Amino acid sequence: MLAGASPRAVFLLLLSALLFWPLAVWRPLRIVSVLFLVILGAANIVHDGFFGYLIDEFFIASSLRTTSSETREFLTSLPMGTMVWCAVWLLLCAGIVRFMLRKGNEPNLQGRASQRLAIAALLVWAGFLGYSHWTGPLDTTTALRKLHIVYPLHIANAGWRQYQITDALLYTPLLPEPTPPSPQSQVHTVVVVLGESASAHR
């Protein structure tokens, strides 16, 4: 939605809400999920405001190697509009979290409609896994590449690609250990020195 409201963006937003609805049914997972989405949303707003797209593997690589002074320099160089949007996002999320803490004991998220949404989401996940396994082998790279458009799985895809890049850069090939030659395979070498003999100088 940061790139602009469009039918496709709205559809992907609703799809993401459906696929991750089971996390909202159980309260402990709901709180953790909301806190994760708040932090990730603020980071995405900052990253999109500066670079024009969501967090990717290069941002993760830079964050792991950035000092505190570099972080302060980056934050001070952000556009004012990005800072305003980030502040609005955090205030909105603070209101939602406060509402959830006050209304968290109510069973509204445990009703039949909520449970049916959770079952529908699990069926969609099962259908995706079944279809992907039927069409070919499904590994982590393929699954995340297919699902990165579903928010917030782009961060999982970015983290996995960063892991692959780091693993490739730090890869140390294992060379085979040399085997000592057997006595039967050893060849005796005879060295013949060609030159003038001492008698030739007489």
CSV table of C-alpha atoms in Angstrom, one decimal:
chain,number,residue,atom,x,y,z
A,1,MET,CA,0.0,0.0,0.0
A,2,LEU,CA,3.0,2.3,0.3
A,3,ALA,CA,3.3,2.4,-3.4
A,4,GLY,CA,-0.3,3.6,-3.7
A,5,ALA,CA,-3.8,2.3,-3.4
A,6,SER,CA,-4.8,0.0,-6.3
A,7,PRO,CA,-7.1,-3.0,-6.7
A,8,ARG,CA,-4.2,-5.3,-6.7
A,9,ALA,CA,-2.7,-3.7,-3.5
A,10,VAL,CA,-6.1,-3.9,-1.7
A,11,PHE,CA,-6.5,-7.6,-2.8
A,12,LEU,CA,-3.0,-8.5,-1.5
A,13,LEU,CA,-3.8,-6.7,1.8
A,14,LEU,CA,-7.0,-8.6,2.3
A,15,LEU,CA,-5.3,-11.9,1.3
A,16,SER,CA,-2.5,-11.2,3.8
A,17,ALA,CA,-5.1,-10.5,6.5
A,18,LEU,CA,-6.9,-13.8,5.7
A,19,LEU,CA,-3.8,-16.0,5.5
A,20,PHE,CA,-2.5,-14.7,8.9
A,21,TRP,CA,-5.9,-14.6,10.6
A,22,PRO,CA,-5.1,-17.7,12.7
A,23,LEU,CA,-2.6,-15.7,14.6
A,24,ALA,CA,-5.4,-13.4,15.8
A,25,VAL,CA,-7.4,-16.2,17.3
A,26,TRP,CA,-5.0,-17.1,20.0
A,27,ARG,CA,-4.2,-14.1,22.2
A,28,PRO,CA,-0.5,-14.7,23.0
A,29,LEU,CA,0.3,-15.0,19.3
A,30,ARG,CA,-1.9,-12.0,18.6
A,31,ILE,CA,0.1,-9.7,20.9
A,32,VAL,CA,3.5,-10.9,19.5
A,33,SER,CA,2.2,-10.6,15.9
A,34,VAL,CA,0.9,-7.0,16.5
A,35,LEU,CA,4.2,-5.9,18.0
A,36,PHE,CA,6.1,-7.5,15.1
A,37,LEU,CA,3.9,-5.7,12.5
A,38,VAL,CA,4.3,-2.4,14.3
A,39,ILE,CA,8.1,-2.5,14.2
A,40,LEU,CA,8.2,-3.9,10.7
A,41,GLY,CA,5.7,-1.3,9.4
A,42,ALA,CA,7.7,1.6,10.8
A,43,ALA,CA,10.9,0.1,9.3
A,44,ASN,CA,9.2,-0.3,5.9
A,45,ILE,CA,7.9,3.3,5.9
A,46,VAL,CA,11.4,4.6,6.6
A,47,HIS,CA,13.0,2.3,4.0
A,48,ASP,CA,10.3,3.1,1.3
A,49,GLY,CA,10.6,6.8,2.0
A,50,PHE,CA,14.4,6.8,1.5
A,51,PHE,CA,14.9,4.1,-1.2
A,52,GLY,CA,11.4,3.7,-2.7
A,53,TYR,CA,10.7,0.1,-1.9
A,54,LEU,CA,10.3,-2.3,1.0
A,55,ILE,CA,13.0,-3.8,3.1
A,56,ASP,CA,15.2,-6.2,1.2
A,57,GLU,CA,18.3,-8.4,1.8
A,58,PHE,CA,20.7,-5.5,1.2
A,59,PHE,CA,19.1,-3.5,4.0
A,60,ILE,CA,19.4,-6.5,6.4
A,61,ALA,CA,23.1,-6.8,5.4
A,62,SER,CA,23.7,-3.1,6.0
A,63,SER,CA,21.9,-3.2,9.3
A,64,LEU,CA,24.1,-6.0,10.6
A,65,ARG,CA,27.2,-4.0,9.9
A,66,THR,CA,26.0,-0.5,10.8
A,67,THR,CA,27.3,1.4,13.8
A,68,SER,CA,25.3,3.7,16.0
A,69,SER,CA,26.8,6.9,14.5
A,70,GLU,CA,25.9,5.7,11.0
A,71,THR,CA,22.4,5.0,12.1
A,72,ARG,CA,22.0,8.5,13.5
A,73,GLU,CA,23.3,9.9,10.3
A,74,PHE,CA,20.9,7.9,8.3
A,75,LEU,CA,17.9,8.9,10.4
A,76,THR,CA,18.8,12.6,10.3
A,77,SER,CA,18.9,12.5,6.5
A,78,LEU,CA,15.4,11.1,6.1
A,79,PRO,CA,12.8,13.3,4.4
A,80,MET,CA,10.3,15.1,6.7
A,81,GLY,CA,7.4,13.5,5.0
A,82,THR,CA,8.7,10.0,5.8
A,83,MET,CA,9.2,11.0,9.5
A,84,VAL,CA,5.6,12.3,9.6
A,85,TRP,CA,4.2,9.1,8.1
A,86,CYS,CA,6.2,7.0,10.5
A,87,ALA,CA,4.9,9.1,13.5
A,88,VAL,CA,1.3,8.7,12.3
A,89,TRP,CA,1.8,5.0,11.9
A,90,LEU,CA,3.2,4.6,15.4
A,91,LEU,CA,0.4,6.7,16.9
A,92,LEU,CA,-2.3,4.7,15.0
A,93,CYS,CA,-0.7,1.4,16.2
A,94,ALA,CA,-0.5,2.7,19.8
A,95,GLY,CA,-4.2,3.3,19.7
A,96,ILE,CA,-4.9,-0.1,18.3
A,97,VAL,CA,-2.7,-1.8,20.8
A,98,ARG,CA,-4.4,0.1,23.7
A,99,PHE,CA,-7.8,-1.0,22.3
A,100,MET,CA,-6.7,-4.6,22.1
A,101,LEU,CA,-5.4,-4.6,25.6
A,102,ARG,CA,-8.6,-3.2,27.0
A,103,LYS,CA,-10.9,-5.5,24.9
A,104,GLY,CA,-8.6,-8.5,24.9
A,105,ASN,CA,-10.6,-10.4,27.4
A,106,GLU,CA,-13.8,-10.3,25.2
A,107,PRO,CA,-14.4,-13.4,23.2
A,108,ASN,CA,-15.1,-11.5,20.0
A,109,LEU,CA,-12.1,-13.1,18.3
A,110,GLN,CA,-13.1,-16.5,19.5
A,111,GLY,CA,-16.5,-16.6,17.8
A,112,ARG,CA,-17.7,-18.7,14.9
A,113,ALA,CA,-16.9,-16.2,12.2
A,114,SER,CA,-13.4,-15.8,13.5
A,115,GLN,CA,-12.9,-19.5,13.7
A,116,ARG,CA,-14.3,-20.0,10.2
A,117,LEU,CA,-11.8,-17.4,8.9
A,118,ALA,CA,-9.0,-19.3,10.6
A,119,ILE,CA,-10.1,-22.6,9.1
A,120,ALA,CA,-10.3,-21.0,5.6
A,121,ALA,CA,-6.8,-19.6,6.0
A,122,LEU,CA,-5.4,-23.0,7.0
A,123,LEU,CA,-7.2,-24.6,4.0
A,124,VAL,CA,-5.6,-22.0,1.7
A,125,TRP,CA,-2.1,-22.8,3.2
A,126,ALA,CA,-2.7,-26.5,2.8
A,127,GLY,CA,-3.9,-26.0,-0.8
A,128,PHE,CA,-0.8,-24.0,-1.6
A,129,LEU,CA,1.5,-26.6,-0.1
A,130,GLY,CA,-0.3,-29.5,-1.7
A,131,TYR,CA,-0.3,-27.9,-5.2
A,132,SER,CA,3.3,-26.8,-4.9
A,133,HIS,CA,4.4,-30.3,-3.9
A,134,TRP,CA,2.4,-31.8,-6.7
A,135,THR,CA,3.9,-29.6,-9.4
A,136,GLY,CA,7.5,-30.1,-8.2
A,137,PRO,CA,9.8,-30.2,-5.3
A,138,LEU,CA,9.2,-27.3,-2.9
A,139,ASP,CA,12.2,-25.9,-1.1
A,140,THR,CA,12.5,-22.8,1.1
A,141,THR,CA,13.8,-20.6,-1.8
A,142,THR,CA,10.9,-21.6,-4.1
A,143,ALA,CA,8.3,-21.2,-1.4
A,144,LEU,CA,9.4,-17.7,-0.3
A,145,ARG,CA,9.8,-16.6,-3.9
A,146,LYS,CA,6.2,-17.5,-4.6
A,147,LEU,CA,4.9,-16.0,-1.4
A,148,HIS,CA,7.0,-12.8,-1.1
A,149,ILE,CA,4.1,-10.7,-2.4
A,150,VAL,CA,2.0,-11.7,0.7
A,151,TYR,CA,2.8,-9.2,3.4
A,152,PRO,CA,4.9,-9.5,5.6
A,153,LEU,CA,6.6,-12.6,4.0
A,154,HIS,CA,8.9,-10.2,2.0
A,155,ILE,CA,11.0,-9.9,5.2
A,156,ALA,CA,11.3,-13.7,5.4
A,157,ASN,CA,12.3,-13.8,1.8
A,158,ALA,CA,14.9,-11.0,2.3
A,159,GLY,CA,16.3,-12.7,5.4
A,160,TRP,CA,16.6,-16.0,3.6
A,161,ARG,CA,18.4,-14.4,0.6
A,162,GLN,CA,20.7,-12.6,3.0
A,163,TYR,CA,21.5,-15.9,4.6
A,164,GLN,CA,22.3,-17.5,1.2
A,165,ILE,CA,24.5,-14.6,0.2
A,166,THR,CA,26.5,-14.7,3.5
A,167,ASP,CA,26.8,-18.5,3.2
A,168,ALA,CA,28.1,-18.2,-0.3
A,169,LEU,CA,30.6,-15.5,0.6
A,170,LEU,CA,31.9,-17.3,3.6
A,171,TYR,CA,32.0,-20.7,2.0
A,172,THR,CA,35.3,-22.6,2.4
A,173,PRO,CA,35.7,-25.5,0.1
A,174,LEU,CA,36.8,-28.7,1.6
A,175,LEU,CA,39.9,-30.1,-0.2
A,176,PRO,CA,40.5,-33.8,-0.2
A,177,GLU,CA,43.4,-34.9,2.0
A,178,PRO,CA,46.4,-36.2,0.1
A,179,THR,CA,46.9,-39.9,0.5
A,180,PRO,CA,50.5,-41.1,0.9
A,181,PRO,CA,51.7,-43.3,-1.9
A,182,SER,CA,52.1,-47.0,-1.3
A,183,PRO,CA,55.6,-48.5,-1.5
A,184,GLN,CA,54.6,-50.5,-4.6
A,185,SER,CA,53.7,-47.3,-6.5
A,186,GLN,CA,57.0,-45.6,-5.7
A,187,VAL,CA,59.4,-45.3,-8.7
A,188,HIS,CA,63.1,-45.2,-8.1
A,189,THR,CA,64.6,-42.3,-10.0
A,190,VAL,CA,68.1,-42.5,-11.4
A,191,VAL,CA,69.8,-39.1,-11.9
A,192,VAL,CA,72.4,-39.1,-14.7
A,193,VAL,CA,74.7,-36.0,-14.7
A,194,LEU,CA,76.1,-35.3,-18.2
A,195,GLY,CA,79.4,-33.4,-18.3
A,196,GLU,CA,83.0,-33.7,-19.1
A,197,SER,CA,84.9,-36.2,-17.2
A,198,ALA,CA,88.1,-35.4,-15.3
A,199,SER,CA,90.1,-37.4,-17.7
A,200,ALA,CA,89.1,-35.2,-20.6
A,201,HIS,CA,91.2,-32.3,-19.2
A,202,ARG,CA,94.4,-34.4,-19.1
